[in-house]
PDB file of C-alpha atoms in Angstrom:
ATOM      1  CA  UNK A   1      -4.255  10.581  -9.393  1.00  0.00           C
ATOM      2  CA  UNK A   2      -1.460  12.358  -7.669  1.00  0.00           C
ATOM      3  CA  UNK A   3       2.209  11.490  -8.075  1.00  0.00           C
ATOM      4  CA  UNK A   4       2.605  11.635  -4.292  1.00  0.00           C
ATOM      5  CA  UNK A   5       0.463   8.512  -3.986  1.00  0.00           C
ATOM      6  CA  UNK A   6       2.851   6.591  -6.242  1.00  0.00           C
ATOM      7  CA  UNK A   7       5.816   7.729  -4.160  1.00  0.00           C
ATOM      8  CA  UNK A   8       4.044   6.729  -0.934  1.00  0.00           C
ATOM      9  CA  UNK A   9       3.319   3.249  -2.280  1.00  0.00           C
ATOM     10  CA  UNK A  10       6.900   2.870  -3.500  1.00  0.00           C
ATOM     11  CA  UNK A  11       8.302   3.985  -0.137  1.00  0.00           C
ATOM     12  CA  UNK A  12       6.079   1.542   1.729  1.00  0.00           C
ATOM     13  CA  UNK A  13       7.172  -1.227  -0.641  1.00  0.00           C
ATOM     14  CA  UNK A  14      10.863  -0.491  -0.108  1.00  0.00           C
ATOM     15  CA  UNK A  15      10.490  -0.354   3.681  1.00  0.00           C
ATOM     16  CA  UNK A  16       8.513  -3.595   3.769  1.00  0.00           C
ATOM     17  CA  UNK A  17      11.028  -5.340   1.501  1.00  0.00           C
ATOM     18  CA  UNK A  18      13.965  -4.322   3.699  1.00  0.00           C
ATOM     19  CA  UNK A  19      12.157  -5.350   6.889  1.00  0.00           C
ATOM     20  CA  UNK A  20      11.154  -8.626   5.294  1.00  0.00           C
ATOM     21  CA  UNK A  21      14.743  -9.452   4.340  1.00  0.00           C
ATOM     22  CA  UNK A  22      16.040  -8.533   7.784  1.00  0.00           C
ATOM     23  CA  UNK A  23      13.446 -10.668   9.537  1.00  0.00           C
ATOM     24  CA  UNK A  24      13.924 -13.670   7.242  1.00  0.00           C
ATOM     25  CA  UNK A  25      17.700 -13.616   7.687  1.00  0.00           C
ATOM     26  CA  UNK A  26      17.295 -13.490  11.460  1.00  0.00           C
ATOM     27  CA  UNK A  27      15.008 -16.539  11.396  1.00  0.00           C
ATOM     28  CA  UNK A  28      11.698 -14.810  12.087  1.00  0.00           C
ATOM     29  CA  UNK A  29       9.676 -15.911   9.086  1.00  0.00           C
ATOM     30  CA  UNK A  30       6.281 -15.455  10.760  1.00  0.00           C
ATOM     31  CA  UNK A  31       7.012 -11.850  11.655  1.00  0.00           C
ATOM     32  CA  UNK A  32       8.302 -11.247   8.122  1.00  0.00           C
ATOM     33  CA  UNK A  33       5.033 -12.527   6.711  1.00  0.00           C
ATOM     34  CA  UNK A  34       3.021 -10.347   9.100  1.00  0.00           C
ATOM     35  CA  UNK A  35       5.107  -7.314   8.125  1.00  0.00           C
ATOM     36  CA  UNK A  36       4.410  -7.985   4.462  1.00  0.00           C
ATOM     37  CA  UNK A  37       0.714  -8.403   5.195  1.00  0.00           C
ATOM     38  CA  UNK A  38       0.630  -5.143   7.181  1.00  0.00           C
ATOM     39  CA  UNK A  39       2.314  -3.302   4.301  1.00  0.00           C
ATOM     40  CA  UNK A  40      -0.232  -4.704   1.879  1.00  0.00           C
ATOM     41  CA  UNK A  41      -3.108  -3.597   4.102  1.00  0.00           C
ATOM     42  CA  UNK A  42      -1.686  -0.071   4.387  1.00  0.00           C
ATOM     43  CA  UNK A  43      -1.348   0.225   0.603  1.00  0.00           C
ATOM     44  CA  UNK A  44      -4.855  -1.125   0.057  1.00  0.00           C
ATOM     45  CA  UNK A  45      -6.329   1.418   2.475  1.00  0.00           C
ATOM     46  CA  UNK A  46      -4.576   4.182   0.544  1.00  0.00           C
ATOM     47  CA  UNK A  47      -5.995   2.838  -2.703  1.00  0.00           C
ATOM     48  CA  UNK A  48      -9.526   2.456  -1.344  1.00  0.00           C
ATOM     49  CA  UNK A  49      -9.600   6.154  -0.500  1.00  0.00           C
ATOM     50  CA  UNK A  50      -8.443   7.068  -3.988  1.00  0.00           C
ATOM     51  CA  UNK A  51     -10.990   4.745  -5.615  1.00  0.00           C
ATOM     52  CA  UNK A  52     -13.723   6.377  -3.543  1.00  0.00           C
ATOM     53  CA  UNK A  53     -12.617   9.781  -4.812  1.00  0.00           C
ATOM     54  CA  UNK A  54     -12.620   8.432  -8.368  1.00  0.00           C
ATOM     55  CA  UNK A  55     -16.201   7.172  -8.059  1.00  0.00           C
ATOM     56  CA  UNK A  56     -17.412  10.469  -6.621  1.00  0.00           C
ATOM     57  CA  UNK A  57     -15.704  12.322  -9.491  1.00  0.00           C
ATOM     58  CA  UNK A  58     -17.359  10.047 -12.071  1.00  0.00           C
ATOM     59  CA  UNK A  59     -20.738  10.571 -10.397  1.00  0.00           C
ATOM     60  CA  UNK A  60     -20.313  14.346 -10.487  1.00  0.00           C
ATOM     61  CA  UNK A  61     -19.193  14.334 -14.133  1.00  0.00           C
ATOM     62  CA  UNK A  62     -22.173  12.291 -15.316  1.00  0.00           C
ATOM     63  CA  UNK A  63     -24.629  13.892 -12.885  1.00  0.00           C
ATOM     64  CA  UNK A  64     -25.652  10.672 -11.171  1.00  0.00           C
TER      65      UNK A  64
END
């Protein structure tokens, strides 16, 4: 696992948290929830790619 992935996830989390606070304070709770959901989906797509790489590495190590 690369350290860049951790920094990407942290940056997405910070951006989503700031946007969420701004939207909640302006009275747009639905858009804040959708922003949080979009951030979660982006992070999960990053993780799915890394998990796929992990499985292919395990398959190559054990010769499956």
